[in-house]
């Protein structure tokens, strides 16, 4: 979604306040008539107890064009994430979706409880948490066995998913004891028994954990995907934004003298795109790099360069400046001309050491890192409520900008408390320690997959150290 797009929350919070349906219909029509492209985003499928039909009727009656993109209904998705298939060849040949919250203006219920009580398949009630006692009572009154398995799934498919399993005889008491509140999906039937064997999502190593991702927005997806693949939730809060330098004078001058350089060294994946884009924008192509020995600080940087059809000649074993120096130690550097396109502000170790070895080094800025707009109130609330389990840092810039968001070190430490801090490598970790924070996790190598793996190992080690009583809850 474009950052300039207007966002209007019209969702529901169970017993909380929510907008009337007629007001939602009016908003859709008014904004569309104003010439705006309107997206009505819903959870699940809009036409399965999602009032999508009512809203589409209103929009159609207003003479507006629209399209519907079906989603995956929570009636199927939530049970699947709880390890409960709603149909099964030997246990349930039918599945029935029932609203758990009928229109209160109806004179009488249109739900045929007598039929539902005799169905041998699966019953799935949506939006039924508030009416759970009534649902159970109606089924029992009409003859459904009290031993029939029931599962109540809250926030299905999310990291905050909770599943309570019981029977018609005890599910009301169990749900109350677990303090379950909307939104929930209620599953009634023999398929619930399969959860004991098929509970895949809640067994993932990062299930129930929220990891704060401070990477730039365009680069966050890879890390977020790795976190979600392990069952966690990536809370993206970019603390740096990658923007072009104020001008291209220095880079253009270097490009004009490209044939005079011996080495081209990329110290970050962020430098590859701007350098190559500017190279092409100045009516050059990759042939201009012939004769240069090219070094990339790590495999991801080399991959970014390879996307332009250029192969790196040198990739150090250590993915940091010290690793580049080690890799170049056996090379003839004295007298060589070296070009380093990088951030405007960065560590000076590499150019200083190369100059000390007799190289002529030109450092040219191809990007800057700035602090983007951060929803600080929301971040403070999440940290203060203990909703963030791991804070991840992938560069020193992410650390400095994150720390700079808070009025004082004491306030930051109070909010973080025992929250785990994870770093991509020793340089980032050193910056964290300089800021007065504790480093709990450090990746084995300076890569995003390695950082994700290190976080998983750390969380698993914490689980292994829990008392048996807690581990078995």
Coordinates of C-alpha atoms in Angstrom, one line a residue:
X1 CA 0.0 0.0 0.0
X2 CA 1.3 3.4 -0.9
X3 CA 2.5 5.3 2.2
X4 CA 0.3 8.2 1.1
X5 CA -2.9 6.0 1.1
X6 CA -5.5 6.9 3.7
X7 CA -6.2 4.1 6.1
X8 CA -9.5 3.9 7.9
X9 CA -10.0 1.2 10.6
X10 CA -13.6 -0.1 10.6
X11 CA -13.0 -3.5 12.1
X12 CA -14.6 -5.2 15.1
X13 CA -13.3 -6.0 18.5
X14 CA -16.0 -8.4 19.8
X15 CA -17.5 -6.6 22.8
X16 CA -15.8 -3.3 21.9
X17 CA -17.0 -0.4 19.9
X18 CA -17.2 -0.7 16.2
X19 CA -18.7 1.3 13.3
X20 CA -22.2 0.6 12.2
X21 CA -22.5 -1.3 8.9
X22 CA -24.4 1.5 7.3
X23 CA -21.6 3.9 8.1
X24 CA -19.1 1.5 6.5
X25 CA -21.2 1.3 3.3
X26 CA -21.4 5.1 3.2
X27 CA -17.6 5.4 3.5
X28 CA -17.0 3.0 0.6
X29 CA -19.5 4.9 -1.6
X30 CA -18.4 8.4 -0.7
X31 CA -14.7 7.7 -1.2
X32 CA -15.3 5.9 -4.5
X33 CA -17.5 8.7 -5.8
X34 CA -14.7 11.2 -4.8
X35 CA -12.6 9.4 -7.5
X36 CA -10.5 7.3 -5.1
X37 CA -9.5 3.7 -5.6
X38 CA -10.9 2.0 -2.5
X39 CA -9.9 -1.3 -1.0
X40 CA -12.1 -2.9 1.5
X41 CA -9.7 -5.3 3.2
X42 CA -11.3 -8.1 5.3
X43 CA -10.0 -11.1 7.1
X44 CA -10.9 -14.5 5.7
X45 CA -13.3 -14.5 2.8
X46 CA -15.6 -11.4 2.5
X47 CA -18.6 -13.6 1.3
X48 CA -18.4 -16.1 4.2
X49 CA -20.0 -14.4 7.2
X50 CA -18.0 -11.3 6.3
X51 CA -20.8 -9.0 5.4
X52 CA -19.2 -8.7 2.0
X53 CA -22.5 -9.4 0.3
X54 CA -24.2 -6.5 2.1
X55 CA -21.4 -4.1 1.2
X56 CA -21.3 -5.3 -2.4
X57 CA -25.1 -4.7 -2.6
X58 CA -24.7 -1.2 -1.4
X59 CA -21.8 -0.4 -3.8
X60 CA -23.7 -2.0 -6.7
X61 CA -26.9 0.0 -5.9
X62 CA -24.8 3.1 -6.0
X63 CA -23.8 2.3 -9.6
X64 CA -20.1 1.9 -8.8
X65 CA -17.8 -0.6 -10.5
X66 CA -16.1 -3.1 -8.2
X67 CA -14.4 -6.4 -8.0
X68 CA -14.2 -9.1 -5.4
X69 CA -11.0 -11.0 -4.5
X70 CA -12.0 -14.1 -2.5
X71 CA -9.9 -14.9 0.5
X72 CA -9.4 -18.1 2.5
X73 CA -12.2 -18.3 5.1
X74 CA -11.2 -18.5 8.7
X75 CA -13.6 -21.4 9.0
X76 CA -11.0 -23.4 7.1
X77 CA -7.7 -21.6 7.8
X78 CA -8.0 -21.3 11.6
X79 CA -8.7 -25.0 12.1
X80 CA -5.9 -25.9 9.6
X81 CA -3.4 -23.9 11.7
X82 CA -4.6 -25.6 14.8
X83 CA -4.0 -29.0 13.3
X84 CA -7.7 -29.7 12.6
X85 CA -8.8 -30.7 9.1
X86 CA -12.5 -29.8 8.8
X87 CA -13.1 -32.9 6.6
X88 CA -11.5 -36.3 6.8
X89 CA -12.3 -39.4 4.8
X90 CA -13.1 -41.6 7.8
X91 CA -14.2 -39.0 10.4
X92 CA -16.1 -36.3 8.5
X93 CA -17.6 -36.3 5.0
X94 CA -19.4 -33.0 5.5
X95 CA -18.6 -29.6 7.0
X96 CA -21.2 -27.0 7.9
X97 CA -20.4 -23.3 8.5
X98 CA -22.7 -21.6 11.0
X99 CA -22.7 -18.0 12.2
X100 CA -22.2 -17.8 15.9
X101 CA -23.8 -14.4 16.0
X102 CA -27.0 -14.0 14.1
X103 CA -28.5 -10.6 13.2
X104 CA -30.0 -9.4 16.5
X105 CA -32.9 -7.8 14.6
X106 CA -34.3 -11.2 13.5
X107 CA -37.5 -12.1 15.1
X108 CA -36.5 -15.8 15.4
X109 CA -33.4 -17.8 14.8
X110 CA -32.9 -19.4 11.3
X111 CA -30.4 -21.9 12.6
X112 CA -31.8 -25.5 12.5
X113 CA -30.4 -26.8 15.8
X114 CA -32.2 -30.1 15.5
X115 CA -30.5 -30.9 12.2
X116 CA -27.1 -29.6 13.4
X117 CA -27.2 -31.8 16.5
X118 CA -27.7 -34.9 14.3
X119 CA -25.0 -34.1 11.7
X120 CA -22.1 -36.6 11.8
X121 CA -19.7 -34.2 10.1
X122 CA -18.0 -31.1 11.3
X123 CA -19.6 -28.0 12.6
X124 CA -17.7 -24.7 12.4
X125 CA -19.1 -21.6 14.2
X126 CA -17.7 -18.2 13.3
X127 CA -17.9 -15.2 15.6
X128 CA -19.4 -17.4 18.4
X129 CA -17.3 -16.8 21.4
X130 CA -19.8 -14.6 23.2
X131 CA -22.6 -17.1 22.5
X132 CA -20.5 -20.3 23.2
X133 CA -22.7 -21.2 26.2
X134 CA -25.8 -20.9 24.0
X135 CA -24.3 -22.9 21.2
X136 CA -23.4 -25.7 23.5
X137 CA -26.8 -25.6 25.2
X138 CA -28.7 -25.8 21.9
X139 CA -26.6 -28.7 20.6
X140 CA -26.9 -30.6 23.9
X141 CA -30.7 -29.9 24.1
X142 CA -31.2 -31.3 20.7
X143 CA -29.3 -34.5 21.5
X144 CA -25.6 -34.0 20.6
X145 CA -23.5 -36.2 22.8
X146 CA -21.7 -34.4 25.6
X147 CA -18.5 -36.2 24.8
X148 CA -18.3 -34.7 21.3
X149 CA -14.9 -33.0 20.9
X150 CA -14.8 -29.2 20.6
X151 CA -11.9 -26.8 19.8
X152 CA -12.0 -23.0 20.3
X153 CA -9.3 -21.2 18.3
X154 CA -8.5 -17.6 19.0
X155 CA -6.6 -15.4 16.5
X156 CA -6.1 -18.4 14.1
X157 CA -3.0 -18.3 11.9
X158 CA -1.4 -15.5 14.0
X159 CA 1.5 -15.8 16.4
X160 CA -1.0 -15.1 19.2
X161 CA -3.1 -18.1 18.2
X162 CA -4.5 -20.0 21.2
X163 CA -6.4 -23.3 21.0
X164 CA -8.5 -24.7 23.8
X165 CA -9.8 -28.3 23.3
X166 CA -12.5 -30.0 25.3
X167 CA -15.9 -31.5 24.8
X168 CA -19.5 -30.2 24.8
X169 CA -19.6 -31.0 28.5
X170 CA -16.7 -28.9 29.6
X171 CA -15.6 -26.5 26.8
X172 CA -17.5 -23.5 28.3
X173 CA -15.6 -23.9 31.5
X174 CA -12.3 -24.5 29.8
X175 CA -12.7 -21.5 27.5
X176 CA -13.6 -19.3 30.5
X177 CA -10.6 -20.5 32.5
X178 CA -8.3 -19.7 29.5
X179 CA -9.9 -16.2 29.3
X180 CA -10.6 -16.6 25.6
X181 CA -12.2 -13.6 23.9
X182 CA -13.2 -12.9 20.3
X183 CA -12.2 -13.4 17.6
X184 CA -12.5 -17.2 17.7
X185 CA -13.5 -20.1 15.5
X186 CA -15.3 -23.0 17.2
X187 CA -15.0 -26.5 15.7
X188 CA -17.3 -29.3 16.8
X189 CA -16.8 -32.9 15.7
X190 CA -14.5 -35.9 15.7
X191 CA -11.9 -34.2 13.5
X192 CA -10.8 -32.2 16.6
X193 CA -9.2 -35.4 17.9
X194 CA -6.6 -35.2 15.0
X195 CA -5.1 -32.1 16.6
X196 CA -3.0 -34.3 19.0
X197 CA -1.2 -35.6 15.9
X198 CA -1.4 -32.8 13.4
X199 CA -0.7 -29.7 15.5
X200 CA 2.1 -28.4 13.3
X201 CA 1.9 -24.6 13.6
X202 CA 2.0 -24.2 17.3
X203 CA 5.1 -26.6 17.4
X204 CA 7.3 -24.3 15.3
X205 CA 10.3 -23.0 17.2
X206 CA 9.3 -19.3 17.0
X207 CA 5.6 -19.8 17.6
X208 CA 4.2 -17.2 20.0
X209 CA 7.3 -15.0 19.5
X210 CA 7.4 -11.5 18.0
X211 CA 10.7 -10.3 16.5
X212 CA 11.3 -6.6 15.9
X213 CA 12.8 -6.1 12.4
X214 CA 14.7 -2.8 12.2
X215 CA 16.0 -3.3 8.6
X216 CA 15.1 -0.8 5.9
X217 CA 11.6 -1.5 4.6
X218 CA 12.7 -2.7 1.1
X219 CA 15.1 -5.2 2.7
X220 CA 12.8 -6.4 5.5
X221 CA 10.9 -9.1 3.5
X222 CA 13.7 -11.7 3.4
X223 CA 14.1 -11.6 7.2
X224 CA 10.4 -11.4 7.9
X225 CA 9.8 -14.4 5.7
X226 CA 12.4 -16.5 7.5
X227 CA 10.8 -15.5 10.9
X228 CA 7.3 -16.4 9.7
X229 CA 8.5 -19.7 8.3
X230 CA 9.6 -20.7 11.8
X231 CA 6.2 -19.7 13.2
X232 CA 7.1 -16.2 14.6
X233 CA 5.7 -12.8 13.8
X234 CA 8.0 -10.2 12.2
X235 CA 7.1 -6.7 13.6
X236 CA 8.7 -4.4 11.0
X237 CA 9.9 -1.2 12.4
X238 CA 12.5 0.2 10.0
X239 CA 15.0 2.5 11.8
X240 CA 16.9 3.4 8.7
X241 CA 15.9 4.4 5.2
X242 CA 18.2 4.2 2.2
X243 CA 18.2 7.3 0.1
X244 CA 20.4 8.7 -2.7
X245 CA 23.3 11.1 -1.9
X246 CA 22.5 14.8 -2.1
X247 CA 24.3 14.8 -5.5
X248 CA 26.2 12.4 -7.8
X249 CA 29.2 14.6 -8.4
X250 CA 31.8 12.4 -6.7
X251 CA 30.5 9.1 -8.2
X252 CA 30.2 10.7 -11.7
X253 CA 33.8 11.9 -11.4
X254 CA 34.9 8.4 -10.4
X255 CA 33.0 6.8 -13.2
X256 CA 34.7 9.2 -15.7
X257 CA 38.0 7.8 -14.3
X258 CA 36.8 4.1 -14.0
X259 CA 39.5 2.8 -16.4
X260 CA 42.3 4.1 -14.0
X261 CA 41.2 1.9 -11.1
X262 CA 42.5 -1.5 -10.3
X263 CA 40.0 -2.5 -7.6
X264 CA 36.3 -2.0 -7.1
X265 CA 35.1 -2.9 -3.6
X266 CA 31.5 -3.2 -2.5
X267 CA 31.1 -3.1 1.3
X268 CA 27.3 -3.5 1.4
X269 CA 24.5 -4.8 -0.7
X270 CA 23.0 -1.4 -0.5
X271 CA 25.8 0.1 -2.6
X272 CA 25.5 -2.2 -5.6
X273 CA 22.1 -1.0 -6.9
X274 CA 22.9 2.8 -6.8
X275 CA 26.3 2.2 -8.3
X276 CA 25.1 0.1 -11.2
X277 CA 22.0 2.2 -11.8
X278 CA 24.2 5.3 -12.1
X279 CA 26.7 3.5 -14.3
X280 CA 23.9 2.7 -16.7
X281 CA 22.3 6.2 -16.4
X282 CA 25.6 7.8 -17.6
X283 CA 25.4 5.8 -20.9
X284 CA 27.8 3.1 -19.8
X285 CA 27.3 -0.6 -19.2
X286 CA 29.1 -3.5 -17.6
X287 CA 31.8 -3.4 -20.2
X288 CA 33.1 -0.3 -18.4
X289 CA 34.1 -2.7 -15.5
X290 CA 36.5 -4.8 -17.6
X291 CA 40.0 -4.8 -16.2
X292 CA 38.8 -4.2 -12.6
X293 CA 39.2 -6.8 -9.9
X294 CA 35.9 -6.7 -8.0
X295 CA 35.5 -7.6 -4.3
X296 CA 32.1 -8.0 -2.5
X297 CA 31.9 -8.1 1.3
X298 CA 29.6 -11.2 1.3
X299 CA 27.6 -13.6 -0.8
X300 CA 24.4 -11.4 -0.7
X301 CA 26.3 -8.5 -2.1
X302 CA 27.8 -10.7 -4.7
X303 CA 24.3 -12.0 -5.6
X304 CA 23.1 -8.4 -6.0
X305 CA 26.0 -7.7 -8.4
X306 CA 25.4 -10.9 -10.3
X307 CA 21.9 -9.7 -11.1
X308 CA 23.6 -7.1 -13.3
X309 CA 25.6 -9.9 -15.0
X310 CA 28.8 -9.1 -13.1
X311 CA 30.7 -11.8 -11.1
X312 CA 32.7 -10.9 -8.0
X313 CA 36.3 -12.0 -8.1
X314 CA 36.8 -11.9 -4.3
X315 CA 34.4 -12.7 -1.5
X316 CA 36.1 -12.9 2.0
X317 CA 35.5 -15.6 4.5
X318 CA 34.5 -13.0 7.1
X319 CA 31.7 -10.8 5.8
X320 CA 33.1 -7.5 7.3
X321 CA 35.8 -5.0 6.6
X322 CA 38.4 -7.1 8.5
X323 CA 37.6 -10.0 6.2
X324 CA 38.2 -7.9 3.1
X325 CA 41.6 -6.9 4.5
X326 CA 42.5 -10.5 5.2
X327 CA 41.4 -11.5 1.7
X328 CA 43.5 -8.8 0.1
X329 CA 46.5 -9.4 2.3
X330 CA 48.1 -11.8 -0.2
X331 CA 47.3 -9.5 -3.2
X332 CA 49.5 -6.7 -4.5
X333 CA 47.8 -3.6 -3.0
X334 CA 50.7 -1.1 -2.9
X335 CA 50.3 1.3 -5.7
X336 CA 46.9 0.0 -6.6
X337 CA 44.0 2.4 -7.2
X338 CA 40.9 1.3 -5.2
X339 CA 37.3 2.6 -5.6
X340 CA 34.9 2.0 -2.7
X341 CA 31.2 3.0 -3.4
X342 CA 29.5 3.0 0.0
X343 CA 27.3 4.9 2.4
X344 CA 28.0 8.5 3.2
X345 CA 28.8 7.6 6.8
X346 CA 30.5 4.3 7.4
X347 CA 33.5 2.7 9.2
X348 CA 36.8 4.1 8.1
X349 CA 38.8 1.0 8.9
X350 CA 38.9 -0.4 5.3
X351 CA 40.1 2.7 3.5
X352 CA 42.5 3.7 6.2
X353 CA 44.1 0.3 6.3
X354 CA 44.4 0.1 2.5
X355 CA 46.0 3.5 2.4
X356 CA 48.4 2.4 5.1
X357 CA 49.4 -0.5 2.8
X358 CA 50.2 1.9 0.0
X359 CA 47.0 1.9 -2.0
X360 CA 45.3 5.0 -3.4
X361 CA 41.7 4.9 -2.2
X362 CA 38.7 6.8 -3.4
X363 CA 35.6 6.6 -1.2
X364 CA 32.5 7.8 -2.9
X365 CA 29.0 8.0 -1.4
X366 CA 26.3 6.2 -3.4
X367 CA 23.6 6.3 -0.7
X368 CA 22.8 7.8 2.7
X369 CA 21.0 6.3 5.7
X370 CA 18.3 8.5 7.4
X371 CA 15.8 7.9 10.1
X372 CA 12.4 7.3 8.7
X373 CA 9.1 8.1 10.4
X374 CA 8.6 5.7 13.2
X375 CA 5.3 5.0 15.0
X376 CA 7.0 5.6 18.3
X377 CA 3.9 5.5 20.5
X378 CA 3.0 2.1 19.1
X379 CA 6.6 0.8 19.6
X380 CA 6.8 2.1 23.2
X381 CA 3.4 0.4 23.9
X382 CA 4.5 -2.9 22.5
X383 CA 7.8 -2.9 24.4
X384 CA 6.2 -1.7 27.6
X385 CA 3.6 -4.5 27.4
X386 CA 6.2 -7.2 26.8
X387 CA 4.8 -7.9 23.3
X388 CA 8.3 -7.9 21.6
X389 CA 10.4 -11.0 22.4
X390 CA 13.5 -10.2 20.3
X391 CA 14.9 -6.9 19.0
X392 CA 17.1 -7.6 15.9
X393 CA 19.8 -5.3 14.5
X394 CA 21.4 -5.8 11.2
X395 CA 23.8 -2.9 11.1
X396 CA 25.3 -0.2 13.4
X397 CA 23.0 2.4 11.8
X398 CA 19.9 0.4 12.9
X399 CA 21.3 0.4 16.4
X400 CA 22.1 4.1 16.7
X401 CA 18.8 5.2 15.1
X402 CA 16.8 2.8 17.4
X403 CA 18.5 4.1 20.5
X404 CA 18.1 7.7 19.3
X405 CA 14.3 7.2 19.3
X406 CA 14.1 7.2 23.1
X407 CA 14.5 10.3 25.3
X408 CA 17.1 8.6 27.6
X409 CA 19.0 5.4 28.1
X410 CA 17.2 4.7 31.3
X411 CA 13.8 4.9 29.6
X412 CA 15.1 2.6 26.8
X413 CA 16.4 0.0 29.4
X414 CA 13.2 0.2 31.3
X415 CA 11.1 -0.6 28.2
X416 CA 13.4 -3.3 26.9
X417 CA 13.7 -5.1 30.3
X418 CA 14.6 -8.7 29.6
X419 CA 13.9 -8.6 25.9
X420 CA 16.4 -10.5 23.8
X421 CA 18.7 -8.5 21.6
X422 CA 20.1 -10.2 18.5
X423 CA 22.8 -8.9 16.2
X424 CA 24.0 -9.8 12.7
X425 CA 27.7 -9.7 13.6
X426 CA 30.5 -8.4 15.9
X427 CA 30.6 -4.9 14.6
X428 CA 26.8 -4.4 15.2
X429 CA 27.2 -6.1 18.5
X430 CA 29.9 -3.7 19.5
X431 CA 27.6 -0.8 18.7
X432 CA 24.9 -2.3 20.8
X433 CA 27.3 -2.6 23.8
X434 CA 28.5 0.9 23.3
X435 CA 24.8 2.0 23.6
X436 CA 24.7 0.3 27.0
X437 CA 22.6 -2.7 25.9
X438 CA 23.2 -6.4 26.3
X439 CA 23.8 -8.7 23.4
X440 CA 22.1 -12.0 23.8
X441 CA 22.3 -13.5 20.3
X442 CA 24.9 -13.0 17.5
X443 CA 24.8 -14.7 14.1
X444 CA 27.6 -17.1 13.2
X445 CA 28.2 -15.1 10.0
X446 CA 27.0 -11.7 8.8
X447 CA 24.0 -12.9 6.8
X448 CA 20.2 -12.7 7.4
X449 CA 19.7 -16.5 7.3
X450 CA 22.4 -16.9 9.9
X451 CA 20.8 -14.3 12.1
X452 CA 17.4 -16.0 11.8
X453 CA 19.0 -19.4 12.6
X454 CA 20.7 -17.9 15.7
X455 CA 17.4 -16.5 17.0
X456 CA 15.8 -19.9 16.6
X457 CA 18.6 -21.7 18.4
X458 CA 18.4 -19.1 21.3
X459 CA 14.6 -19.5 21.7
X460 CA 15.0 -23.3 21.6
X461 CA 17.7 -23.1 24.3
X462 CA 15.3 -21.1 26.5
X463 CA 12.6 -23.6 26.0
X464 CA 15.0 -26.5 26.9
X465 CA 15.8 -24.7 30.2
X466 CA 12.2 -24.4 31.3
X467 CA 10.9 -26.5 34.2
X468 CA 9.1 -29.6 33.1
X469 CA 5.8 -28.3 34.5
X470 CA 6.0 -25.1 32.3
X471 CA 7.2 -27.0 29.2
X472 CA 4.2 -29.3 29.4
X473 CA 1.5 -26.5 29.6

